[in-house]
Short mmCIF file of C-alpha atoms in Angstrom, two decimals:
data_model
loop_
_atom_site.label_atom_id
_atom_site.label_comp_id
_atom_site.label_asym_id
_atom_site.label_seq_id
_atom_site.Cartn_x
_atom_site.Cartn_y
_atom_site.Cartn_z
CA MET H 1 -33.06 34.24 40.51
CA ALA H 2 -31.32 33.86 37.17
CA THR H 3 -30.70 30.40 35.78
CA PRO H 4 -27.02 29.40 35.57
CA ASN H 5 -25.93 29.51 31.95
CA ASN H 6 -22.42 28.57 30.91
CA LYS H 7 -23.05 30.33 27.57
CA SER H 8 -23.80 33.69 29.19
CA GLU H 9 -21.40 36.55 28.58
CA LEU H 10 -18.92 36.89 31.41
CA VAL H 11 -17.86 40.07 33.14
CA CYS H 12 -14.29 40.02 34.45
CA VAL H 13 -13.95 41.58 37.90
CA PHE H 14 -10.61 42.72 39.32
CA CYS H 15 -10.60 43.23 43.10
CA ALA H 16 -8.88 42.60 46.41
CA SER H 17 -8.39 39.18 47.99
CA HIS H 18 -8.93 40.85 51.38
CA ASP H 19 -11.93 42.48 52.99
CA SER H 20 -11.79 46.23 53.53
CA LYS H 21 -11.82 48.05 56.86
CA ASP H 22 -14.43 50.25 55.14
CA ASN H 23 -17.47 47.98 54.98
CA SER H 24 -18.91 49.96 52.07
CA HIS H 25 -16.32 48.28 49.84
CA ASN H 26 -17.36 44.82 51.06
CA GLU H 27 -21.01 45.65 50.47
CA ALA H 28 -20.23 47.01 47.01
CA ALA H 29 -18.59 43.71 46.04
CA GLU H 30 -21.71 41.79 47.03
CA ALA H 31 -23.95 44.31 45.27
CA LEU H 32 -21.87 44.04 42.11
CA GLY H 33 -22.37 40.28 42.05
CA ARG H 34 -26.12 40.72 42.25
CA GLU H 35 -26.13 43.37 39.52
CA ILE H 36 -24.00 41.21 37.22
CA THR H 37 -26.46 38.33 37.53
CA LYS H 38 -29.50 40.60 37.31
CA ALA H 39 -28.22 41.90 33.97
CA GLY H 40 -27.84 38.36 32.64
CA TYR H 41 -24.07 38.11 32.83
CA GLY H 42 -21.82 35.57 34.49
CA LEU H 43 -18.52 36.21 36.26
CA VAL H 44 -14.92 35.45 35.42
CA TYR H 45 -12.40 36.40 38.10
CA GLY H 46 -9.15 35.35 39.74
CA GLY H 47 -10.68 32.34 41.48
CA GLY H 48 -10.07 33.39 45.08
CA GLY H 49 -12.50 32.59 47.87
CA LYS H 50 -11.41 35.35 50.25
CA GLY H 51 -12.01 39.07 50.55
CA LEU H 52 -13.80 41.04 47.87
CA MET H 53 -13.05 38.26 45.38
CA GLY H 54 -14.95 35.75 47.46
CA ARG H 55 -17.76 38.20 48.14
CA VAL H 56 -18.47 39.02 44.50
CA ALA H 57 -18.16 35.37 43.43
CA ASN H 58 -20.47 34.08 46.16
CA SER H 59 -22.94 36.84 45.38
CA VAL H 60 -23.08 35.81 41.71
CA LYS H 61 -23.42 32.14 42.69
CA ASN H 62 -26.14 32.83 45.25
CA SER H 63 -28.03 34.89 42.67
CA GLY H 64 -28.00 31.95 40.27
CA GLY H 65 -25.23 33.15 37.98
CA ASP H 66 -22.32 31.37 36.32
CA VAL H 67 -18.91 31.73 37.98
CA LEU H 68 -15.57 30.93 36.36
CA GLY H 69 -12.41 31.29 38.44
CA ILE H 70 -8.89 31.30 37.00
CA MET H 71 -6.47 30.44 39.80
CA PRO H 72 -2.66 30.18 39.68
CA ARG H 73 -1.59 27.18 41.73
CA ALA H 74 1.00 29.23 43.61
CA LEU H 75 -1.66 31.61 44.94
CA THR H 76 -4.07 29.09 46.42
CA SER H 77 -2.60 29.46 49.91
CA VAL H 78 -2.87 33.26 49.72
CA GLU H 79 -6.17 33.93 47.98
CA GLY H 80 -7.99 30.70 48.81
CA CYS H 81 -9.66 28.58 46.16
CA ASP H 82 -13.22 27.50 46.90
CA ILE H 83 -14.23 24.95 44.26
CA ASN H 84 -17.80 25.11 45.57
CA ILE H 85 -18.28 28.67 44.28
CA GLY H 86 -18.17 27.72 40.61
CA ARG H 87 -16.01 26.37 37.82
CA VAL H 88 -12.28 26.67 38.50
CA VAL H 89 -9.39 26.43 36.05
CA MET H 90 -5.95 25.99 37.61
CA VAL H 91 -3.02 27.59 35.77
CA ASP H 92 0.72 27.84 36.28
CA SER H 93 1.34 31.57 35.91
CA MET H 94 -0.12 35.03 36.28
CA HIS H 95 0.25 35.49 32.53
CA GLU H 96 -1.99 32.47 31.89
CA ARG H 97 -4.51 33.75 34.40
CA LYS H 98 -4.76 37.23 32.90
CA THR H 99 -4.85 35.94 29.32
CA MET H 100 -7.68 33.49 30.10
CA MET H 101 -9.67 36.13 31.97
CA SER H 102 -9.25 38.56 29.09
CA GLU H 103 -10.24 36.01 26.46
CA SER H 104 -13.30 34.91 28.46
CA ALA H 105 -14.62 38.38 29.30
CA ALA H 106 -17.06 40.62 27.48
CA ALA H 107 -16.22 43.53 29.80
CA PHE H 108 -13.97 44.42 32.74
CA ILE H 109 -14.96 45.97 36.06
CA ALA H 110 -12.54 46.97 38.82
CA LEU H 111 -13.55 47.09 42.46
CA PRO H 112 -11.17 48.49 45.10
CA GLY H 113 -7.94 46.62 45.67
CA GLY H 114 -4.20 46.94 46.07
CA LEU H 115 -1.22 46.57 43.74
CA GLY H 116 -2.52 43.45 42.00
CA THR H 117 -5.88 45.03 41.24
CA LEU H 118 -4.26 48.24 40.04
CA GLU H 119 -1.86 46.29 37.81
CA GLU H 120 -4.71 44.32 36.23
CA LEU H 121 -6.81 47.43 35.68
CA LEU H 122 -4.01 49.44 34.11
CA GLU H 123 -2.81 46.55 31.96
CA ILE H 124 -6.26 45.84 30.52
CA SER H 125 -6.68 49.58 29.88
CA THR H 126 -3.32 49.63 28.08
CA TRP H 127 -4.40 46.65 25.97
CA SER H 128 -7.40 48.71 24.89
CA LEU H 129 -5.12 51.64 24.05
CA LEU H 130 -3.07 49.28 21.88
CA SER H 131 -6.24 47.91 20.20
CA ILE H 132 -5.63 44.41 21.57
CA HIS H 133 -9.28 44.52 22.65
CA SER H 134 -12.22 46.93 22.43
CA LYS H 135 -14.15 45.85 25.51
CA PRO H 136 -15.60 48.12 28.23
CA VAL H 137 -13.30 48.98 31.14
CA ILE H 138 -15.32 50.15 34.14
CA VAL H 139 -14.15 51.36 37.55
CA VAL H 140 -16.39 51.20 40.64
CA ASN H 141 -15.38 54.31 42.57
CA THR H 142 -16.94 53.43 45.93
CA ASN H 143 -16.56 56.31 48.40
CA GLY H 144 -14.10 57.96 46.03
CA TYR H 145 -11.56 55.13 46.32
CA TYR H 146 -10.35 55.60 42.75
CA SER H 147 -10.72 59.39 42.59
CA ALA H 148 -6.97 59.83 42.99
CA LEU H 149 -6.42 57.54 40.00
CA GLY H 150 -8.80 59.66 37.97
CA ASP H 151 -6.91 62.77 39.03
CA LEU H 152 -3.61 61.16 38.00
CA LEU H 153 -4.98 60.31 34.57
CA ASP H 154 -6.26 63.88 34.21
CA LYS H 155 -2.77 65.09 35.11
CA ALA H 156 -1.32 62.84 32.42
CA VAL H 157 -3.64 64.45 29.87
CA GLU H 158 -2.76 67.93 31.13
CA SER H 159 0.95 67.11 30.89
CA GLY H 160 0.66 65.81 27.35
CA PHE H 161 1.37 62.15 28.13
CA MET H 162 -2.13 60.98 27.24
CA LYS H 163 -4.92 62.01 24.91
CA GLN H 164 -8.32 62.74 26.46
CA GLU H 165 -9.86 60.08 24.24
CA ASN H 166 -7.54 57.49 25.77
CA ARG H 167 -8.18 58.77 29.28
CA ASP H 168 -11.80 57.92 28.53
CA ILE H 169 -10.97 54.24 28.07
CA LEU H 170 -11.67 53.99 31.81
CA LYS H 171 -15.28 54.75 32.75
CA PHE H 172 -15.64 55.72 36.41
CA CYS H 173 -18.94 54.93 38.16
CA ASP H 174 -20.07 55.58 41.72
CA THR H 175 -22.11 52.42 42.27
CA PRO H 176 -22.16 48.77 41.15
CA GLU H 177 -25.56 49.36 39.50
CA GLU H 178 -24.13 52.20 37.41
CA ALA H 179 -21.07 50.11 36.56
CA VAL H 180 -23.05 47.20 35.12
CA ALA H 181 -25.37 49.57 33.23
CA ALA H 182 -22.29 51.28 31.77
CA ILE H 183 -21.31 48.08 29.95
CA LYS H 184 -24.07 48.47 27.38
CA ASN H 185 -23.55 52.23 27.11
CA TYR H 186 -19.77 52.04 26.72
CA SER H 187 -18.21 53.57 23.61
CA THR H 188 -14.69 52.49 22.77
CA PRO H 189 -12.56 55.58 22.08
CA SER H 190 -11.85 55.87 18.36
CA LYS H 191 -8.43 57.51 18.60
CA ARG H 192 -6.32 54.59 19.75
CA PHE H 193 -3.25 52.96 18.20
CA ASP H 194 -4.40 51.13 15.07
CA LEU H 195 -2.17 48.07 15.46
CA ASN H 196 -2.38 44.60 13.94
CA TRP H 197 -2.28 41.85 16.56
CA SER H 198 -3.29 39.03 14.24
CA SER H 199 -0.47 36.82 15.56
CA GLY H 200 -2.75 35.63 18.35
CA ALA H 201 -2.72 38.25 21.10
CA PRO H 202 -5.71 38.16 23.53
CA MET H 203 -8.84 39.81 22.15
#
């Protein structure tokens, strides 16, 4: 097993705070945790102890990896907060949570989830479009869960609302193993908005 290292690069994982009725999603969360640790990364995530969040965090911990959870106080009763999984930072708002996760992460990976997961994935992709960051954004498309999202983005390109280069900000992968490998192979699209965020926006 890997040795816990608080100086290791952290991968931010967005995912559901519930288990799926399709067990392949639950298994993928656990597999992703193992792959993250195997590749020498740690985990930063929303801090929940339930559902896919708890599965990926426990998998990283049990594989010997570093786990950092960012938990809004208001959500502890909903998502659960297991301080035994790893380091936990309590915050007062969703904005604080997302900013801290973004600042701590070297890359972002989305597992299946609902509105919260989709919001986090699309926001971090938009931040890349706006050149707020240039980090990998990877989607684990277990059993085609995110295929409809890919189709929607393709439709946006077809309709002229998005450039293909910006559609490619999101890298879709079929398995957790492919997703973690894609971090090192990720190329940030060059044709994004060249904006100056020197005032202190998350990078």
